[in-house]
Short mmCIF file of C-alpha atoms and ligand atoms in Angstrom, two decimals:
data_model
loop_
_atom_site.label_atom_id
_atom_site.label_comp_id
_atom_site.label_asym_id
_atom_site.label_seq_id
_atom_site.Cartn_x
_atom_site.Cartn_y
_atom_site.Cartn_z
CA UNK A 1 133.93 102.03 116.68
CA UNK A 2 131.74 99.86 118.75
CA UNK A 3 128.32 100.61 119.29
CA UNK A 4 126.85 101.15 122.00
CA UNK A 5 123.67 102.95 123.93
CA UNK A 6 124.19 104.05 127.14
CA UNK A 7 121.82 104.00 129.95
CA UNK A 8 121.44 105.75 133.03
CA UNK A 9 120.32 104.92 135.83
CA UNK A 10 120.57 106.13 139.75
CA UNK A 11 123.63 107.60 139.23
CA UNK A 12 125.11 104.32 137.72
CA UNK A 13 125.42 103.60 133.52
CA UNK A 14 125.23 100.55 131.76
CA UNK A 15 126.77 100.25 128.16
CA UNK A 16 124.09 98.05 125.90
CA UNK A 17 125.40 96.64 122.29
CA UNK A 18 123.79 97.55 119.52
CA UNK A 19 122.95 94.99 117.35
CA UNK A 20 122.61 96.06 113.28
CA UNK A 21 121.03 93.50 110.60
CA UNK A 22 121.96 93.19 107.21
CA UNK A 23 119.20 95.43 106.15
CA UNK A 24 120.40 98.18 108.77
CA UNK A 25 117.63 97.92 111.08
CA UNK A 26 118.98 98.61 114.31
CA UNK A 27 118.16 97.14 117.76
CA UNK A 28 119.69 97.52 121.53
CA UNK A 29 121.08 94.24 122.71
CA UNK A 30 119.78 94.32 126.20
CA UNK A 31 120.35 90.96 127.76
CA UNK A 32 123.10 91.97 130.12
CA UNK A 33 119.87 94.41 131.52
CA UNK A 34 118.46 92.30 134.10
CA UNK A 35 121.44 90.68 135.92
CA UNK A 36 123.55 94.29 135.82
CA UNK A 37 120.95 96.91 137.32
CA UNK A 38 117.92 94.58 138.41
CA UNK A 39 115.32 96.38 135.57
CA UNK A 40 113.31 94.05 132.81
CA UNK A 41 111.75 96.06 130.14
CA UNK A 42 107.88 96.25 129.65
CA UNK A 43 106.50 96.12 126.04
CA UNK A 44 103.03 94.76 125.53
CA UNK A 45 102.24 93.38 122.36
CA UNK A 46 105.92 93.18 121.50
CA UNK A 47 105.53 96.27 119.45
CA UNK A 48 109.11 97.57 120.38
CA UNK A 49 110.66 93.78 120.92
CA UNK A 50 113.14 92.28 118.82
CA UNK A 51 112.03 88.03 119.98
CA UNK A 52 115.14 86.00 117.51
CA UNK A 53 117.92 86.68 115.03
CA UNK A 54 116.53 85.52 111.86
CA UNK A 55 117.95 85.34 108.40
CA UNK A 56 114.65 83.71 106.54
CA UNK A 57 112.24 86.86 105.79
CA UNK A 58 112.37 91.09 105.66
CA UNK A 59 109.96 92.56 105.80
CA UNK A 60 109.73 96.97 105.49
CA UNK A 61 106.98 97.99 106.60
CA UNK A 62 107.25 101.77 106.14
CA UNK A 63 108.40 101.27 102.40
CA UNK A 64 106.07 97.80 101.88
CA UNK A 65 109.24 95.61 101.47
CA UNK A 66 108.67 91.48 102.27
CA UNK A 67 111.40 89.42 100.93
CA UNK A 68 111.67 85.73 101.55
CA UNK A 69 115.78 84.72 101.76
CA UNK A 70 116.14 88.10 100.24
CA UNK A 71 114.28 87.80 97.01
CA UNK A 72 111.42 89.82 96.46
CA UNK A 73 107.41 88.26 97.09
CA UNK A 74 106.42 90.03 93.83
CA UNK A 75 109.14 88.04 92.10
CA UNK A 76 108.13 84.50 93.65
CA UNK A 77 104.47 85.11 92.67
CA UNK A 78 105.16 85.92 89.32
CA UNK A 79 107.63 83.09 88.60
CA UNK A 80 107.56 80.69 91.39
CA UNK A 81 106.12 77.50 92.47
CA UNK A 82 104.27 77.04 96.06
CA UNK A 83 106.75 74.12 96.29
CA UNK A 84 109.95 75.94 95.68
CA UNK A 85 109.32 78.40 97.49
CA UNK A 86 108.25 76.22 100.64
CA UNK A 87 111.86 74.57 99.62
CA UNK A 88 113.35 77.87 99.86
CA UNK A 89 111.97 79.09 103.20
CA UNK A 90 112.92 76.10 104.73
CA UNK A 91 116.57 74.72 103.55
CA UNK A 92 117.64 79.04 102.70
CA UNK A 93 117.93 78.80 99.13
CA UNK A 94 116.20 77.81 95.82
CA UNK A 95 116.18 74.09 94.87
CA UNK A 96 118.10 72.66 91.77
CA UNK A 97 116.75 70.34 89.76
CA UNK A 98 117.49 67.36 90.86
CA UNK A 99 117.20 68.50 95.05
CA UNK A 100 113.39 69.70 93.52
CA UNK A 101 112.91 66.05 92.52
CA UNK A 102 113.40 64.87 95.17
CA UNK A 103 111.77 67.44 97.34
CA UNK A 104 108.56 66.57 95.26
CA UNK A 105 108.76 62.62 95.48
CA UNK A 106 108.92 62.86 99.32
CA UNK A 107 106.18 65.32 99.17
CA UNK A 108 103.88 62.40 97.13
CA UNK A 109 105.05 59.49 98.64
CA UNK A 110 104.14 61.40 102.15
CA UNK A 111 101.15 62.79 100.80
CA UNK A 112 98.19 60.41 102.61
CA UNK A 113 97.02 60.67 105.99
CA UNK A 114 96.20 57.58 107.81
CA UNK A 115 92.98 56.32 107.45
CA UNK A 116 92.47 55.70 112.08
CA UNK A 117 92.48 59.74 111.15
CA UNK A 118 89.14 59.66 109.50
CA UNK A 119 87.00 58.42 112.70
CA UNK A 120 88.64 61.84 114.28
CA UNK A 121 87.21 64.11 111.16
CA UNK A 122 83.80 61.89 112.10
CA UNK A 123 83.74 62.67 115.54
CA UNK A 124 83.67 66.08 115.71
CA UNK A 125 80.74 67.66 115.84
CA UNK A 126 78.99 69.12 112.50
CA UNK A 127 79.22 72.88 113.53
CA UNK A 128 83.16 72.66 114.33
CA UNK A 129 85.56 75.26 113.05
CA UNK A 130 87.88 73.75 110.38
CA UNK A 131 90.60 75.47 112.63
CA UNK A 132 90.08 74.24 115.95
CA UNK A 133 90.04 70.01 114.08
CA UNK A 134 92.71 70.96 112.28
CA UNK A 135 94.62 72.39 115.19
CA UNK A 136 94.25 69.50 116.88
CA UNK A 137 94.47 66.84 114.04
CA UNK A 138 98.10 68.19 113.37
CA UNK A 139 98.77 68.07 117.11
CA UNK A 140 97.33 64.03 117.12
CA UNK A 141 99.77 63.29 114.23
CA UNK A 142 102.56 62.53 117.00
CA UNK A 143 100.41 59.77 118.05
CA UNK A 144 100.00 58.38 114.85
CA UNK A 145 103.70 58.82 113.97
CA UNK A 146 105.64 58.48 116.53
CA UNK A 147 109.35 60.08 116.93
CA UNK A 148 112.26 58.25 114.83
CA UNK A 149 115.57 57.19 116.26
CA UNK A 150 117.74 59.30 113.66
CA UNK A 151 117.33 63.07 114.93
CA UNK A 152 117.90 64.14 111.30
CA UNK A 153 115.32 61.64 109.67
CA UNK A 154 112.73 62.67 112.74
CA UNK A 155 112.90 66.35 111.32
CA UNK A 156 113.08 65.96 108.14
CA UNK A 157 110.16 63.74 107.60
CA UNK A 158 107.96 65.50 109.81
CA UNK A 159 108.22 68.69 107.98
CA UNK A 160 107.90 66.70 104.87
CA UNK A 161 104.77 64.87 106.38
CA UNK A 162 103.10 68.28 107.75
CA UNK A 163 103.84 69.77 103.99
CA UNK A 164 102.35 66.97 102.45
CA UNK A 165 99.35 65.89 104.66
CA UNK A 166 98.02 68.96 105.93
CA UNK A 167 96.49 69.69 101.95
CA UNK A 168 95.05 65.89 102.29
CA UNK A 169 93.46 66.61 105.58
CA UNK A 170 92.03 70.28 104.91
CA UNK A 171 90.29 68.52 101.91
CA UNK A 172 89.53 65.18 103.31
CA UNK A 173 87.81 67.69 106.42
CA UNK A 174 85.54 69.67 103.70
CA UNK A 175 84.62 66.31 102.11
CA UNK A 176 83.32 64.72 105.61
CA UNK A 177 81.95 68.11 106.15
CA UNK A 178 79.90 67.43 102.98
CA UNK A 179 78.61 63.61 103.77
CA UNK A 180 81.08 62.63 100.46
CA UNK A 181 83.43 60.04 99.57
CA UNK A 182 87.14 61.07 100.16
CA UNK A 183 89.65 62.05 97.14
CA UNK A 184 92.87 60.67 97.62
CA UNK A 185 96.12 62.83 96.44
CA UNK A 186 97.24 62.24 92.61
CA UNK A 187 101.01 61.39 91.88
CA UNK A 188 100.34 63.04 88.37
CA UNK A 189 99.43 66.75 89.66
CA UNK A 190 101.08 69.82 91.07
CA UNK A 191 100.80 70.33 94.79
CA UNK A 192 97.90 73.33 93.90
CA UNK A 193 96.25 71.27 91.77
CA UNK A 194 96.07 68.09 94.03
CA UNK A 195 94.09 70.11 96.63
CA UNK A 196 91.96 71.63 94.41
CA UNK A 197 91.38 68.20 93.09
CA UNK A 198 90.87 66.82 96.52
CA UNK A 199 88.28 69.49 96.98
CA UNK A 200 86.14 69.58 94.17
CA UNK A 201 86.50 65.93 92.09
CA UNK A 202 83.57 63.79 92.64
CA UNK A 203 82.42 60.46 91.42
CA UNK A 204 79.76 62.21 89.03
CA UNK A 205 81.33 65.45 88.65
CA UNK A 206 85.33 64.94 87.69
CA UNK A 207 87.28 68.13 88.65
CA UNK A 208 88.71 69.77 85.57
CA UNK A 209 91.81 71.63 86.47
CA UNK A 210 91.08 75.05 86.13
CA UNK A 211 94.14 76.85 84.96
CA UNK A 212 93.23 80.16 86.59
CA UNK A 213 92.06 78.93 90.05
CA UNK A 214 95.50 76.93 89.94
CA UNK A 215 96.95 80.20 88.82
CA UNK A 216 94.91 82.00 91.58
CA UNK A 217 95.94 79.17 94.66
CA UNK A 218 99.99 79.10 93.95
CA UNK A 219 99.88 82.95 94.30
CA UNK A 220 97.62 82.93 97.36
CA UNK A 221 99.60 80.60 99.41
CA UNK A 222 103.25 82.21 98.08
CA UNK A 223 101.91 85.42 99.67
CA UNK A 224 101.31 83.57 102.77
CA UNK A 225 104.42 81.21 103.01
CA UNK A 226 106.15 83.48 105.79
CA UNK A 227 105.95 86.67 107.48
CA UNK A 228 108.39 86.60 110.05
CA UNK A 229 107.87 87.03 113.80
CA UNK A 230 103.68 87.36 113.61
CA UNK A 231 101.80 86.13 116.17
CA UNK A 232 101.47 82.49 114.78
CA UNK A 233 105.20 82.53 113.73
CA UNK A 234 105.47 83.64 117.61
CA UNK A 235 104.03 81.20 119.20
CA UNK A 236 105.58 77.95 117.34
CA UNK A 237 108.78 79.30 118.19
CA UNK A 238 107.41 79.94 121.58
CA UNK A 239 106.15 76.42 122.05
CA UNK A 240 108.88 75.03 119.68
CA UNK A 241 111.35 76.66 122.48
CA UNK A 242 110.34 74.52 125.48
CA UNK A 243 111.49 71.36 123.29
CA UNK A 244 107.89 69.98 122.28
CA UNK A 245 107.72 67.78 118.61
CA UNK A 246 107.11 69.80 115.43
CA UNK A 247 103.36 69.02 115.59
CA UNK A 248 102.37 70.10 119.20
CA UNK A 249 104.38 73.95 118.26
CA UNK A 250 102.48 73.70 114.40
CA UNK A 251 99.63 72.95 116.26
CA UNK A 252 99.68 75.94 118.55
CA UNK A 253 100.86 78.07 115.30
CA UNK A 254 97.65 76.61 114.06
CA UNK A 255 95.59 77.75 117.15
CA UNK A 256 96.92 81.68 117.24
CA UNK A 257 96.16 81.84 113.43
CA UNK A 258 92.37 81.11 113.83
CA UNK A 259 92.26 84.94 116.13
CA UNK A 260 90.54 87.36 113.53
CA UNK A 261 93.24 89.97 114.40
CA UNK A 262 95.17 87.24 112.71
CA UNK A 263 94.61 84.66 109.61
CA UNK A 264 90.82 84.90 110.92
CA UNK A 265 90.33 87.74 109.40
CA UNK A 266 90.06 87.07 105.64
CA UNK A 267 87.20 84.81 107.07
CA UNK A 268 86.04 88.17 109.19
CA UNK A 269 86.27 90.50 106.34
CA UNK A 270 83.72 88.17 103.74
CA UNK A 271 81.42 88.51 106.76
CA UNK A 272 81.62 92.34 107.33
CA UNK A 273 81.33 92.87 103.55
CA UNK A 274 78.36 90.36 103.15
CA UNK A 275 76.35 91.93 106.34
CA UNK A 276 76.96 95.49 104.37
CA UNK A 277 75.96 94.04 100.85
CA UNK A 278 72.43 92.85 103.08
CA UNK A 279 71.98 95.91 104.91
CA UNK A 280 72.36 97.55 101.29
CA UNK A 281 75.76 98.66 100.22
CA UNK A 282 75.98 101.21 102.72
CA UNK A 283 79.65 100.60 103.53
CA UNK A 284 79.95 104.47 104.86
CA UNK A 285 78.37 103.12 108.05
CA UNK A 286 81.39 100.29 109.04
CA UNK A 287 83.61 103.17 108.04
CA UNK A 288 82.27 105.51 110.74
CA UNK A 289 81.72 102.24 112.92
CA UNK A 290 85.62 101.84 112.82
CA UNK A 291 86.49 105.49 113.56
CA UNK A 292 84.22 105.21 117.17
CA UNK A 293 86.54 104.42 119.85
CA UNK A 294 83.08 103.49 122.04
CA UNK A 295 82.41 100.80 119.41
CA UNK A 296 84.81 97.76 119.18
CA UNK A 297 83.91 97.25 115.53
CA UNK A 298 87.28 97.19 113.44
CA UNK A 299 87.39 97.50 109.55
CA UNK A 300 88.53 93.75 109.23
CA UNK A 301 91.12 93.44 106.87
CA UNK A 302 92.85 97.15 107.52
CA UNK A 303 95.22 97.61 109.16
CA UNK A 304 98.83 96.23 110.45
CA UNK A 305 101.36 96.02 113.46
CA UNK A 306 104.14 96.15 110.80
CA UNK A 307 102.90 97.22 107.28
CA UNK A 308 102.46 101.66 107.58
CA UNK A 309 102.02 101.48 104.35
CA UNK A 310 99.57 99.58 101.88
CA UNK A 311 100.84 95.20 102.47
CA UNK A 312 102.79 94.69 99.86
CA UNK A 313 100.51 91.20 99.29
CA UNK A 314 97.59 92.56 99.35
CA UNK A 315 98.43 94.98 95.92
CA UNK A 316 99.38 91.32 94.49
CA UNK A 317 95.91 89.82 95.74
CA UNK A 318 93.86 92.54 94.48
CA UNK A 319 95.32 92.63 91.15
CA UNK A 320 94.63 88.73 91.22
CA UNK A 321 91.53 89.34 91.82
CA UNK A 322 90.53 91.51 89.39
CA UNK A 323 92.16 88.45 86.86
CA UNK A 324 90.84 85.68 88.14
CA UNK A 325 87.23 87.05 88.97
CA UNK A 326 87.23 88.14 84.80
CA UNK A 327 88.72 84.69 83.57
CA UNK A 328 86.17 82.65 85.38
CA UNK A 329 83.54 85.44 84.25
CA UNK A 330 82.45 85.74 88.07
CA UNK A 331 81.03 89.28 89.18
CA UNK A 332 81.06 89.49 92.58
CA UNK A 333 79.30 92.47 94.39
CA UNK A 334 81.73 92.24 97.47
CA UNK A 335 84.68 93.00 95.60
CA UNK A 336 82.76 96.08 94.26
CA UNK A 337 81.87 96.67 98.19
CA UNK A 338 85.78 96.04 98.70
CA UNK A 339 86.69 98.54 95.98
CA UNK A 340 84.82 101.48 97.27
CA UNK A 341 85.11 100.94 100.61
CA UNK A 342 88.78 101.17 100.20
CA UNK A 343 88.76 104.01 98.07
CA UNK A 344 86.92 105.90 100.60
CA UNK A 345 88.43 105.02 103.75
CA UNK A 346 92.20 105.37 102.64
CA UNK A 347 91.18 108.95 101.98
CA UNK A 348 89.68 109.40 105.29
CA UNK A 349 91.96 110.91 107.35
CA UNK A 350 91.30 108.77 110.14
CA UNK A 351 92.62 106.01 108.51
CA UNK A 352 95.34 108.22 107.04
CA UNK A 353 97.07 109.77 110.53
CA UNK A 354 96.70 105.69 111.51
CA UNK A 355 98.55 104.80 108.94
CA UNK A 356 96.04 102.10 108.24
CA UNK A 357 95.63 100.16 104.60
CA UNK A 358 94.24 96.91 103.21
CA UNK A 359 96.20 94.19 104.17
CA UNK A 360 96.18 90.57 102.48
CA UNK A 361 93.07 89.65 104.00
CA UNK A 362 91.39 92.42 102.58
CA UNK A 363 91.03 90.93 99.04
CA UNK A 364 92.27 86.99 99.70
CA UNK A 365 88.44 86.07 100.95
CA UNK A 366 87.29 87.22 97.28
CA UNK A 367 89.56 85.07 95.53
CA UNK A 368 88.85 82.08 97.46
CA UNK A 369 85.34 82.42 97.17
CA UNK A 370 85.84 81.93 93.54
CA UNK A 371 87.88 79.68 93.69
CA UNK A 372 85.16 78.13 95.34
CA UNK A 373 86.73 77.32 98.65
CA UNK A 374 83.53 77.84 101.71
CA UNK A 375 84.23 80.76 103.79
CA UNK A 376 84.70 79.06 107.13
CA UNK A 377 87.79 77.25 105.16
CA UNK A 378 89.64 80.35 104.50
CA UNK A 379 91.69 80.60 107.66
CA UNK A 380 92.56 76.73 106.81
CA UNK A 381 93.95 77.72 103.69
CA UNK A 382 96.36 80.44 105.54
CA UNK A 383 97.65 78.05 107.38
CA UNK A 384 98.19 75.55 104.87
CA UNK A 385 100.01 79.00 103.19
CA UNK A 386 101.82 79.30 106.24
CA UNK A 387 103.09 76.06 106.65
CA UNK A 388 106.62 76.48 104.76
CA UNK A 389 107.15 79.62 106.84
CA UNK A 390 106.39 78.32 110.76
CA UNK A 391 108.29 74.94 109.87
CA UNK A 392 111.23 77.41 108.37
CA UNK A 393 111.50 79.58 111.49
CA UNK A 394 111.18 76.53 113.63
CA UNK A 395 114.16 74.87 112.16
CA UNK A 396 116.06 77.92 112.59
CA UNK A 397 115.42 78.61 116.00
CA UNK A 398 116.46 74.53 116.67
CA UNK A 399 119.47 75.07 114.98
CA UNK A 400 120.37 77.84 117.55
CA UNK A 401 122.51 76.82 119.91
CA UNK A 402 122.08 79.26 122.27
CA UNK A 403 118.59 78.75 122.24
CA UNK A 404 116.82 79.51 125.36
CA UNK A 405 113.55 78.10 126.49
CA UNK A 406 111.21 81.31 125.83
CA UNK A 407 110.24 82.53 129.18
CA UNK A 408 109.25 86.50 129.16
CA UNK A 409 109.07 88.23 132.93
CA UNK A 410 106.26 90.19 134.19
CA UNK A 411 105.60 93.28 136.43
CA UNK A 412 103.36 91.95 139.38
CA UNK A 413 100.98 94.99 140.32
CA UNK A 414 98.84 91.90 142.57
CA UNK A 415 98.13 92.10 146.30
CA UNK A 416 101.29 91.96 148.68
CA UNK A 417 101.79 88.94 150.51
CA UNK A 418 99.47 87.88 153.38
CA UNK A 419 98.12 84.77 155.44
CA UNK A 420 95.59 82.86 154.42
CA UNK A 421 92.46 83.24 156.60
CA UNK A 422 90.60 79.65 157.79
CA UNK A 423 86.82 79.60 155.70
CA UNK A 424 84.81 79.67 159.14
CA UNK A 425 87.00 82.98 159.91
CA UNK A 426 86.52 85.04 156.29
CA UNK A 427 83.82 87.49 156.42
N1 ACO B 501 89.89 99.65 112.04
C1 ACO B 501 89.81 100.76 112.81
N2 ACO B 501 90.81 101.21 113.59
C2 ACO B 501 91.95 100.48 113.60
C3 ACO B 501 92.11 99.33 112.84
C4 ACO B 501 91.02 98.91 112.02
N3 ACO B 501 91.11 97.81 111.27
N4 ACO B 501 93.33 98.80 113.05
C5 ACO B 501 93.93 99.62 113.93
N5 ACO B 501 93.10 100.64 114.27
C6 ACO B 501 93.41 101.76 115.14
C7 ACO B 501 93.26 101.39 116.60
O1 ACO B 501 91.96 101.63 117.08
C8 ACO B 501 94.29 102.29 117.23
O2 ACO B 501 93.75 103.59 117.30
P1 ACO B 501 94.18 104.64 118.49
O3 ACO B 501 95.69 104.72 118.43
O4 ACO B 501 93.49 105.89 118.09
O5 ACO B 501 93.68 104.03 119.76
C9 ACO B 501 95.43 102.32 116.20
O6 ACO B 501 94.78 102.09 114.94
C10 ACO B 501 96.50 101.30 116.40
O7 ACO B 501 95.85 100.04 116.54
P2 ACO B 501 96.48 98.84 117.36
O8 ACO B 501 95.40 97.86 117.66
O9 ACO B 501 97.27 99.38 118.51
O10 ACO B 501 97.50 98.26 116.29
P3 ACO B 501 98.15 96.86 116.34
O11 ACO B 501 99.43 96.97 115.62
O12 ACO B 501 98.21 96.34 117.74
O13 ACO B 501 97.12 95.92 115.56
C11 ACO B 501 95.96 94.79 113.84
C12 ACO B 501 97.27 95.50 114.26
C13 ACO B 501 95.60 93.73 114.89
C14 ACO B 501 96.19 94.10 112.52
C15 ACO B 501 94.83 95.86 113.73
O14 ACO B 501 95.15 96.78 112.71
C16 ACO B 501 93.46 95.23 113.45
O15 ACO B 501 92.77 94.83 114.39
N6 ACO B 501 93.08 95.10 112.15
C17 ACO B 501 91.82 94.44 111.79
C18 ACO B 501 92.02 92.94 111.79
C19 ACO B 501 92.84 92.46 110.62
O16 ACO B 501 92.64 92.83 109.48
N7 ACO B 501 93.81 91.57 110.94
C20 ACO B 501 94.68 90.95 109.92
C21 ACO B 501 96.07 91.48 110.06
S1 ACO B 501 97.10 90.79 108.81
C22 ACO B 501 97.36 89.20 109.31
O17 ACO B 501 97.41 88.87 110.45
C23 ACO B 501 97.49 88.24 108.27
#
């Protein structure tokens, strides 16, 4: 039996499809809306709004289910590369051997960023965000590479160039940051360890791989490679839609993940816990903070459009945490701040009738600072995270035929129409 809603309206109905995914989720096809009774649907935020068709991640967010092509996150972190699974997001299933080799040699031989790039990194003034330079560093890598003849080489190597630079620029940006030589990328390690490499060798100082920050980084960015239709995700398939290059929609991907309601916030939630570690541990206060509707303070890292439950990634991250903070002997007093602030406030009941739990930021800014990354890097490695998963939904959305330049309508509640008055004649 077909199904179908049925809507009402002045006396007249209108029979809408519904559309049902493979995972039963259930949504009314309402594209016939508009041109049969003359009504658009309002729905700020997109809370109730199905955007795409997407076969890439699924995510539960009343049971804590996120599955990338259908196999479980807990299953990539524990057995996965950050390469296979960036293979995976993008081309729909895992690599074999030989497609892995190959996948990895274009990822090295693609791996350096043009040096005309460096006098950009220079330029920018000390005190800029890693974010907004690398926003627009991946948005200037059209000018430096400019589009290919062959449609299918032009895709693929962009991807493969985005994959494979953005690493070299995040830590050729922290090494200008720093006043020190550059690190170039090294044929001879993994993908995690290259950046960390980047990062941290120096001409009097070599880096020696540290098996648990390695450990620590392929799990990190896993849990970030793709959460479908987010606000990021959004916005490079929003940009992506109007036909710009993969760099200019990464770019803007780039721009909505710096928001701390978004990948800022494992930046945002070091901060809160380091201001409540200085004013003394007293983590009760951001708690009550949070619950004031007159104060716009939010517990950073709580909290999520999707997730009513506790983020499936951020159980993973905490338990890494906990790991890697006791194999590189670190004791850090946020993630004691972290533990008790959770314990109390998922008992509150605030926080309980809102449904509201760590997510992945909650615990991600402690690893990284022990890994050693600075905080105002954090959102920049999100993004690199991310990559796989914007350049994944991307390509699907191009691959739609029927895809339609992204163009929402509005309700206009402005003033009515009327003439313009001369200056000398306005009073
Ligand atoms: N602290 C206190 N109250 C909160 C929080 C929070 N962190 N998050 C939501 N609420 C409350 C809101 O005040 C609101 O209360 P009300 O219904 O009584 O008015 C209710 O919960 C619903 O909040 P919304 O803002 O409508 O929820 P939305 O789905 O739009 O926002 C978001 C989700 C942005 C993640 C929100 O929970 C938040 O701001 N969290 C803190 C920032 C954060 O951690 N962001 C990272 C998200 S994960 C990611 O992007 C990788």
């Amino acid at each position: 039996m077909e199904d179908v809603v049925t809507l009402t309206y002045n006396g007249n109905e209108i029979r809408l499809p519904v559309i049902t995914g493979s995972e039963g989720e259930k949504a009314i096809d309402i594209s016939r809306l508009r041109s049969e009774t003359g009504f658009i649907t309002l729905d700020p935020g997109y809370a109730n709004t199905g955007s795409c068709l997407s076969g890439i991640t699924f995510m539960d967010g009343e049971k804590g289910v996120l599955r990338y092509r259908g196999i479980p996150v807990e299953q990539l972190a524990e057995q996965s590369t950050f390469k296979e699974t960036a293979y995976l997001l993008i081309h729909g299933k895992l690599p074999n051997r030989d497609q892995l080799t190959r996948f990895s040699i274009l990822l090295n031989d693609n791996s350096l960023v043009h040096t005309d790039m460096k006098a950009f990194y220079q330029n920018f003034p000390r005190a800029s965000h890693p974010m907004g330079i690398l926003s627009s560093m991946v948005n200037a890598m059209r000018s430096f590479y400019p589009e290919l003849d062959s449609q299918e080489e032009e895709i693929t190597l962009t991807m493969t160039r985005l994959l494979a630079k953005v690493r070299t620029m995040a830590a050729m940006s922290y090494k200008i940051s720093r006043g020190h030589e550059l690190v170039l990328p090294r044929p001879d390690l993994t993908y995690c360890e290259n950046f960390l490499n980047m990062m941290f060798e120096t001409p009097v100082k070599p880096y020696e791989i540290n098996r648990a920050a390695v450990n620590a980084l392929r799990v990190f960015w896993i849990l970030h490679a793709d959460h479908e239709q987010n606000c990021s995700t959004s916005s490079v398939r929003m940009v992506g839609s109007a036909r710009v290059n993969l760099y200019a929609a990464i770019s803007a991907g780039i721009a909505a993940l710096w928001g701390p309601l978004h990948g800022g916030a494992n930046q945002a939630v070091i901060e809160m816990l380091t201001q409540i570690q200085e004013e003394g541990g007293n983590f009760k206060k951001a708690i009550e903070r949070a619950k004031d509707k007159k104060d716009p303070f939010r517990l950073m890292g709580f909290g999520h459009r999707v997730y009513k439950t506790y983020d499936p990634r951020a159980k993973i991250m905490k338990k890494m945490c906990d790991e890697l903070l006791e194999s590189l002997n670190i004791n850090d007093p946020l993630l004691d701040i972290a533990k008790e602030l959770e314990a109390v406030a998922t008992k509150d009941p605030y926080f309980v009738d809102h449904n509201l739990y760590p997510n992945i930021d909650f615990y991600s800014g402690i690893v990284l600072r022990a890994i050693g990354i600075p905080t105002n890097m954090f959102t920049v490695m999100f993004a690199i995270g991310r990559l796989p998963g914007w350049i994944a939904q991307w390509k699907e959305s191009m691959d739609d035929p029927k895809l339609k330049i992204c163009r929402p309508r509005q309700i206009y509640t402005g003033n009515q129409g009327f003439d313009f008055i001369p200056s000398h004649a306005r009073s």
